[in-house]
Short mmCIF file of C-alpha atoms in Angstrom, two decimals:
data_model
loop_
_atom_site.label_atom_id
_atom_site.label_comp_id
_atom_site.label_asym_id
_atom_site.label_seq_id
_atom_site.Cartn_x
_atom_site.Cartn_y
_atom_site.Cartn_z
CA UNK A 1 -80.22 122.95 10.95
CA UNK A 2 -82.93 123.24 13.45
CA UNK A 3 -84.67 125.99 15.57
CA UNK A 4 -85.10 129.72 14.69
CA UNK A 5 -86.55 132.24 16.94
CA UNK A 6 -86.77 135.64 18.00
CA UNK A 7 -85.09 136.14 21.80
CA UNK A 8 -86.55 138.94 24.45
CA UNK A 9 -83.39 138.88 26.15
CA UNK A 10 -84.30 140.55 29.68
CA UNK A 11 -81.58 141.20 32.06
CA UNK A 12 -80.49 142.31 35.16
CA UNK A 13 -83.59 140.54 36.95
CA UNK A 14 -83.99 141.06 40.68
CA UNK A 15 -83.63 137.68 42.88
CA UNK A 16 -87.42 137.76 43.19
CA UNK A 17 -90.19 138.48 41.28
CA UNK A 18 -92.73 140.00 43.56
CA UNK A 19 -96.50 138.62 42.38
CA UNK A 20 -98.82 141.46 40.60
CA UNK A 21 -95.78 144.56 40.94
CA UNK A 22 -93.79 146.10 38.37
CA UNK A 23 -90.17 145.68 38.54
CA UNK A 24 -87.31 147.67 36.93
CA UNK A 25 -84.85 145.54 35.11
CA UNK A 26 -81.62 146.47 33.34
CA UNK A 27 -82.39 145.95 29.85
CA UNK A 28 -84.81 144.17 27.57
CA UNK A 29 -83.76 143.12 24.08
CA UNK A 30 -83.97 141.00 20.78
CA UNK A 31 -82.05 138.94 19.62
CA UNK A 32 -81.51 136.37 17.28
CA UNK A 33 -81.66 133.34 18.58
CA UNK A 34 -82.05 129.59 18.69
CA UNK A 35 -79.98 126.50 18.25
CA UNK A 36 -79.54 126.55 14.45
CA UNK A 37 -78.88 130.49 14.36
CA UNK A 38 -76.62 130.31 18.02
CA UNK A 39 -74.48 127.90 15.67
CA UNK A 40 -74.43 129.94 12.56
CA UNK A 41 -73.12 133.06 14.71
CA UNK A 42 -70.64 130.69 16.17
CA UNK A 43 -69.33 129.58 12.34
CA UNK A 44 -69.24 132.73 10.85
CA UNK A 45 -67.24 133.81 13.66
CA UNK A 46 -64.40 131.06 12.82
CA UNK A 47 -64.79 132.30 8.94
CA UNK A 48 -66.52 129.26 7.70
CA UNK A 49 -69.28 129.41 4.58
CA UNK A 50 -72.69 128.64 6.68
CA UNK A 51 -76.58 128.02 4.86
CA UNK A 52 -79.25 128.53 7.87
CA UNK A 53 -81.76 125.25 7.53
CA UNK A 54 -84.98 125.68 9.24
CA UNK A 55 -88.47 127.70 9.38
CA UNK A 56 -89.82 131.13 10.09
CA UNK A 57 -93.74 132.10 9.67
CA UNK A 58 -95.05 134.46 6.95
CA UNK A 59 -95.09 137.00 9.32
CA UNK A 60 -93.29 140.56 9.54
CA UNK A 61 -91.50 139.24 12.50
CA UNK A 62 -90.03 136.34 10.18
CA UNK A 63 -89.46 138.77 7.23
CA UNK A 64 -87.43 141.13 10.10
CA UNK A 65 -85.77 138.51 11.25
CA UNK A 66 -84.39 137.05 8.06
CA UNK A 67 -83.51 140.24 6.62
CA UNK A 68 -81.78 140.84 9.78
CA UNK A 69 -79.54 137.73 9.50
CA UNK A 70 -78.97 138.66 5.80
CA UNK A 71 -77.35 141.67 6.66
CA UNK A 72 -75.25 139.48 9.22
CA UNK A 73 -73.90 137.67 6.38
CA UNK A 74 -76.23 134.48 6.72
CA UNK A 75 -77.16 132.63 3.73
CA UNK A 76 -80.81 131.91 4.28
CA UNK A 77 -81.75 130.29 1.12
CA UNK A 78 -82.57 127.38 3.11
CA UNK A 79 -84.95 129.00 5.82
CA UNK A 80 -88.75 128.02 5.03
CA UNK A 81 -91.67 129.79 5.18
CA UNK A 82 -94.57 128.63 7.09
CA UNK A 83 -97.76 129.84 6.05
CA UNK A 84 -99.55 128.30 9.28
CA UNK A 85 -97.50 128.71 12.08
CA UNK A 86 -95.82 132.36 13.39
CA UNK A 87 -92.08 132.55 13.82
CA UNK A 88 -90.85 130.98 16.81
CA UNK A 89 -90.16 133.33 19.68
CA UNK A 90 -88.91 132.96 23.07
CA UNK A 91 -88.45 135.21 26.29
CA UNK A 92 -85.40 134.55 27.90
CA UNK A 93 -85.21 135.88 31.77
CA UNK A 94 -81.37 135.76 32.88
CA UNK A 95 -81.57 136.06 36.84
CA UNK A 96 -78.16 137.91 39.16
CA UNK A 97 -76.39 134.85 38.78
CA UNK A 98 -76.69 134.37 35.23
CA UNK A 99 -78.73 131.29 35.60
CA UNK A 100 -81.87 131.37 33.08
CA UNK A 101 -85.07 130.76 32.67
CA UNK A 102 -86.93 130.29 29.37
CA UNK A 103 -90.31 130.52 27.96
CA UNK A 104 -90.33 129.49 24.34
CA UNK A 105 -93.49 129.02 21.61
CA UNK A 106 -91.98 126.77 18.80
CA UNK A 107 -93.99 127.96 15.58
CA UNK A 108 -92.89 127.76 12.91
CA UNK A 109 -90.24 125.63 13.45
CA UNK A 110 -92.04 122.16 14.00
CA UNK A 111 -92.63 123.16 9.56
CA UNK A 112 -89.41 122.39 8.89
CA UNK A 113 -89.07 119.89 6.03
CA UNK A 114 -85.70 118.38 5.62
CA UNK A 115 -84.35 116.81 1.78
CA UNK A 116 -81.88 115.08 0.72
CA UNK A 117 -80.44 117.65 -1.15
CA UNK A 118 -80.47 119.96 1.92
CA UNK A 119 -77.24 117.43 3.65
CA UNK A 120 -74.45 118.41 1.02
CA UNK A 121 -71.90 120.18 3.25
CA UNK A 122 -68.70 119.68 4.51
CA UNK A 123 -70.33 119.12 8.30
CA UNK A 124 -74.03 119.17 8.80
CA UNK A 125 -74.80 120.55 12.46
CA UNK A 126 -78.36 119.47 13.31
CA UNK A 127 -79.74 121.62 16.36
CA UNK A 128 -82.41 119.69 18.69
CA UNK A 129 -85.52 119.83 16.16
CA UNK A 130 -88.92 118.66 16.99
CA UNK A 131 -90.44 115.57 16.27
CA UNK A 132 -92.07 116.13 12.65
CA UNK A 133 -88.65 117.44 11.34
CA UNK A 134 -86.45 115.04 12.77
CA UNK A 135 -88.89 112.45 10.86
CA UNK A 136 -87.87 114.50 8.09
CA UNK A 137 -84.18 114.14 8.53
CA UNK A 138 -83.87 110.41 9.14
CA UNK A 139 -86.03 109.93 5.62
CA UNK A 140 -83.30 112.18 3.78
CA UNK A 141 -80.71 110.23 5.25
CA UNK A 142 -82.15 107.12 4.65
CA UNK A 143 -82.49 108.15 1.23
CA UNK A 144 -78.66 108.06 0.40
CA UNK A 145 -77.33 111.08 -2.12
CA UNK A 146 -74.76 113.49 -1.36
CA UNK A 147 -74.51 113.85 2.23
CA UNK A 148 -72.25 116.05 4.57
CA UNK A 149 -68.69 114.79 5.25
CA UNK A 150 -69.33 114.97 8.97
CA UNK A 151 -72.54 115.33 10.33
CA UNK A 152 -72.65 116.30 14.23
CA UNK A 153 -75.85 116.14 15.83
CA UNK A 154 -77.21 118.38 19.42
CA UNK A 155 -80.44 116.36 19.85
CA UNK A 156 -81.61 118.25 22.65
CA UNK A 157 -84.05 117.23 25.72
CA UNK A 158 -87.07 116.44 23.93
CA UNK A 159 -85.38 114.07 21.86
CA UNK A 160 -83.76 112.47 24.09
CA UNK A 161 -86.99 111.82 25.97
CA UNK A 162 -88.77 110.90 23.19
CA UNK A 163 -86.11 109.03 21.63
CA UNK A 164 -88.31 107.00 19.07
CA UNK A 165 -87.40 105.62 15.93
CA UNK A 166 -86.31 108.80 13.79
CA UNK A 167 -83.84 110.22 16.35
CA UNK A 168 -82.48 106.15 16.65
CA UNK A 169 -81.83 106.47 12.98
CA UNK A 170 -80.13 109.79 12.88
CA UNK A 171 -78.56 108.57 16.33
CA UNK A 172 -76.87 105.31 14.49
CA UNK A 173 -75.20 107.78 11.70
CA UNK A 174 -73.92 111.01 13.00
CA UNK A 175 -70.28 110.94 13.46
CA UNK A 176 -70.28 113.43 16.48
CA UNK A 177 -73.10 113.26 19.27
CA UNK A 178 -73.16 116.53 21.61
CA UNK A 179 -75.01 115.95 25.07
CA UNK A 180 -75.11 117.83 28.32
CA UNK A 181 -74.84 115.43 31.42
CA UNK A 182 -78.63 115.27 32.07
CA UNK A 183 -79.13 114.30 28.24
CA UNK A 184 -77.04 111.30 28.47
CA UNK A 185 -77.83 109.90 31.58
CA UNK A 186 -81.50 110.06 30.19
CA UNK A 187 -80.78 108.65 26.50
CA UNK A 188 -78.38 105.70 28.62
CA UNK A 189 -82.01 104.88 30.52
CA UNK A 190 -81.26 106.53 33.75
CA UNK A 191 -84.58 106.87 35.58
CA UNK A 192 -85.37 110.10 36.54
CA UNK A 193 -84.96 109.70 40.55
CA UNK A 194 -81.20 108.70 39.85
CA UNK A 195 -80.21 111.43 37.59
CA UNK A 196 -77.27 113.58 38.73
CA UNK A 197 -77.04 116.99 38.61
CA UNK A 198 -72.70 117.36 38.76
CA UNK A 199 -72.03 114.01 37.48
CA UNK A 200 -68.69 112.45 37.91
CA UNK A 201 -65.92 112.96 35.67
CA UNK A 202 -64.69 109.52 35.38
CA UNK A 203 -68.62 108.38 35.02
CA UNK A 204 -69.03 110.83 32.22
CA UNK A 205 -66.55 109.21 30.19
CA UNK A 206 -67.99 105.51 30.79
CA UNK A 207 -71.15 106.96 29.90
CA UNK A 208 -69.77 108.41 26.72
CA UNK A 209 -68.56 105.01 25.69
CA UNK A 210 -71.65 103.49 26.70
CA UNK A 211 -73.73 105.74 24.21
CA UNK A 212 -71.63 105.24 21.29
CA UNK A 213 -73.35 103.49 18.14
CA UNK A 214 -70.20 103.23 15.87
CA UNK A 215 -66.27 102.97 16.18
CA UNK A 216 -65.52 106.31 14.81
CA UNK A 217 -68.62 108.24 16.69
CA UNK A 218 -67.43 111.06 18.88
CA UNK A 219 -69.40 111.51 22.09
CA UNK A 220 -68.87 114.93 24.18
CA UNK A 221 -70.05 115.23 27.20
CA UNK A 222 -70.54 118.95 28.79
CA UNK A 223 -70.47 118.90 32.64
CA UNK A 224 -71.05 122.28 33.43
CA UNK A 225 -68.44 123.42 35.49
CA UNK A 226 -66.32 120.89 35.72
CA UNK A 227 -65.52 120.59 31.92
CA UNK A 228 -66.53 118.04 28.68
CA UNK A 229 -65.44 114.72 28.23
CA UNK A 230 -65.01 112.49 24.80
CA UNK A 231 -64.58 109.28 24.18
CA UNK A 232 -63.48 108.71 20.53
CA UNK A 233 -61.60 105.12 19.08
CA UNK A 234 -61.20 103.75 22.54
CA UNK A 235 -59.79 106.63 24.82
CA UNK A 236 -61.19 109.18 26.57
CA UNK A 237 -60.43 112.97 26.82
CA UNK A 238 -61.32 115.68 29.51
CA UNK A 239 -61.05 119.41 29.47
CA UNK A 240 -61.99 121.38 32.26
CA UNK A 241 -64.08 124.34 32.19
CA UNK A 242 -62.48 127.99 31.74
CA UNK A 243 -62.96 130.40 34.70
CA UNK A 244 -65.28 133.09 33.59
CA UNK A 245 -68.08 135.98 35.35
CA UNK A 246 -71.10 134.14 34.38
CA UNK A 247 -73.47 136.53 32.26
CA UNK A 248 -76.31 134.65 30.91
CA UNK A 249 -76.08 130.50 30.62
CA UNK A 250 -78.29 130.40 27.48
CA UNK A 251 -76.96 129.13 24.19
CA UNK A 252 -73.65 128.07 25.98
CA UNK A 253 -73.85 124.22 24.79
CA UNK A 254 -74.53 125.23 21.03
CA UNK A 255 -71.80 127.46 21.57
CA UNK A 256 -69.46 124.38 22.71
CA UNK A 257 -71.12 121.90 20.18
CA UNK A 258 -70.55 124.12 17.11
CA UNK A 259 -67.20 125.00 17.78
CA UNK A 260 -66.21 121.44 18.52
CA UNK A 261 -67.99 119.85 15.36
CA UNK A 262 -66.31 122.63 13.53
CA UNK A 263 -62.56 122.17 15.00
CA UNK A 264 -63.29 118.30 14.36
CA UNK A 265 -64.65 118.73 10.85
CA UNK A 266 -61.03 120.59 9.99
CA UNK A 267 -59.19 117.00 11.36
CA UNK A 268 -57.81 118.97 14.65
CA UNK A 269 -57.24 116.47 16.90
CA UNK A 270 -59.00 115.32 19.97
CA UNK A 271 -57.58 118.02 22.49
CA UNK A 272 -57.61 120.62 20.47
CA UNK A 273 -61.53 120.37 19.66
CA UNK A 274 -62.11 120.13 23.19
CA UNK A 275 -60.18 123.20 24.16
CA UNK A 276 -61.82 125.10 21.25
CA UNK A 277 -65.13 124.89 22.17
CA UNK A 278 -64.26 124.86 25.77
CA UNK A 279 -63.40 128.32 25.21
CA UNK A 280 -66.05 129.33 22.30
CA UNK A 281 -68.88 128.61 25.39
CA UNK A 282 -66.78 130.53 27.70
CA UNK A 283 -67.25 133.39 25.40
CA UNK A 284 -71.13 133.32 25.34
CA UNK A 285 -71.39 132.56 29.13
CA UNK A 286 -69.68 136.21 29.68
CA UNK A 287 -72.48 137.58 27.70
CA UNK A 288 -76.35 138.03 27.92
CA UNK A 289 -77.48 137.07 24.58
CA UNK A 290 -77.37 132.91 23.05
CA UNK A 291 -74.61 134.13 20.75
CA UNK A 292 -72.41 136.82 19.08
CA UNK A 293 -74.71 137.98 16.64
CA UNK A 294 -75.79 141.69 17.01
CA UNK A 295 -79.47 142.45 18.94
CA UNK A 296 -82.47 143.52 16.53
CA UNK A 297 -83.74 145.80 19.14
CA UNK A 298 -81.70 147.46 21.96
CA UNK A 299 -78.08 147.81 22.72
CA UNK A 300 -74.83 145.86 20.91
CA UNK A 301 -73.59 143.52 22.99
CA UNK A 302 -70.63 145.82 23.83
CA UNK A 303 -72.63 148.33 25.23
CA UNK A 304 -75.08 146.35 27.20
CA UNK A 305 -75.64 146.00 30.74
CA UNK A 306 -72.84 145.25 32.64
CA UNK A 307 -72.67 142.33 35.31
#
């Protein structure tokens, strides 16, 4: 559940951007993208069963882009159709080190209506959604019914910030909460000034703990470089990060999240999550693209620029 857009993926950017000139670049492409989809890709890839939740415009770019992830083996029964908005779209400018930049227009995604019926799974992953949908989910879960076995939840920066009384709710009853280490230190009440950029290992974890809202909640950590940590039932875990030629950092952390909510929703233990989707956003960092999902327009991944 949450955000679907289409990505202009450009690559091989020069280290400046001169004002007013035309630069060459190595490739421009589109993808699929966004935090529900970069999870879906990441699903499918471990075999699982996965319904996309979330919103595209009546648009041709929405009808292209859900016919396109029907042919990838998507169930989209549950993507919407917003009459008022266009599909959500971003432009996604990976610079020579990998590190990128993005410009994104929501659409059609702030339409996204969320039911009870809609959280009968075996794990619910919830994407960072925007504030109207979010409303949405807390009302479906406060409304009882079926509801996923595990529910992991990737709120994202502008809940965090926010962090009013729907994303409290939803906050209270996932059983697995994904942040990076910005995201926590701002949803512990950091203030802004004292926010680290590489925060400690050992402070991760207390912070983790700090943030949890039940027993058996599950709070990860990602710390960049360094690794993830977890505290879960009174310990703490910590895997570091694998070694790999960064491509393109986008979509990394859904890349992480899904994998772990998925190794966890199969009762792996602890370790074994963490080393799963330690690896999973190895995989997408050595990449351009958010996720493993085939472009719309422009090269496979396999044949795409090199680094």
């Amino acid at each position: 559940m949450g955000s679907i857009t289409v990505d202009i993926v450009v690559s091989g950017m020069p280290a400046e951007l001169a004002r007013g000139d035309k630069q060459e670049v190595a490739a421009i492409e589109l993808y699929p993208g966004g935090g529900a989809v970069n999870a879906t890709a990441g699903f499918l890839d471990q075999g699982e069963q996965v319904r996309l939740l979330g919103a595209v415009g009546r648009d041709e770019l929405g009808a292209r882009l859900r016919a396109h992830l029907d042919g990838l083996g998507v169930d989209t029964s549950g993507v919407q159709m917003c009459a008022d908005q266009q599909t959500g779209r971003a432009i996604v400018l990976v610079g020579p080190t990998g590190g990128a930049s993005v410009l994104a227009r929501r659409g059609a995604n702030g339409g996204l209506r969320v039911r009870p019926q809609d959280l009968a799974a075996d794990l619910l992953y919830v994407a960072p959604l925007a504030g109207a949908p979010m409303e949405s989910l807390a009302v479906a879960l406060a409304q009882g019914g079926k509801r996923a076995a595990c529910l992991m939840v990737n709120p994202g920066v502008s809940s965090v910030q926010r962090r009013d009384e729907a994303f409290r709710q939803v906050w209270e009853r996932a059983d697995v909460l994904g942040l990076n280490a910005v995201e926590a230190q701002m949803l512990a009440g950091v203030a802004p000034a004292d926010i680290l950029a590489d925060l400690p290992v050992a402070q991760a974890g207390l912070l983790a703990e700090r943030l949890q809202r039940h027993a058996r909640q599950a709070v990860v950590i990602t710390l960049g470089v360094q690794g993830a940590v977890l505290a879960l039932d009174g310990q703490r875990h910590f895997e570091p990060a694998r070694q790999v030629a960064v491509r393109s950092t986008v979509g990394a952390g859904d890349a992480f999240n899904s994998r772990f909510a998925q190794a966890w929703c199969r009762r792996r233990d602890p370790g074994y999550a963490l080393r799963q989707a330690t690896q999973a956003a190895a995989d997408v960092l050595g990449q351009w693209s958010g996720n493993l999902f085939a472009p719309m327009l422009g090269e496979s991944p396999d044949e795409g620029p090199k680094a």
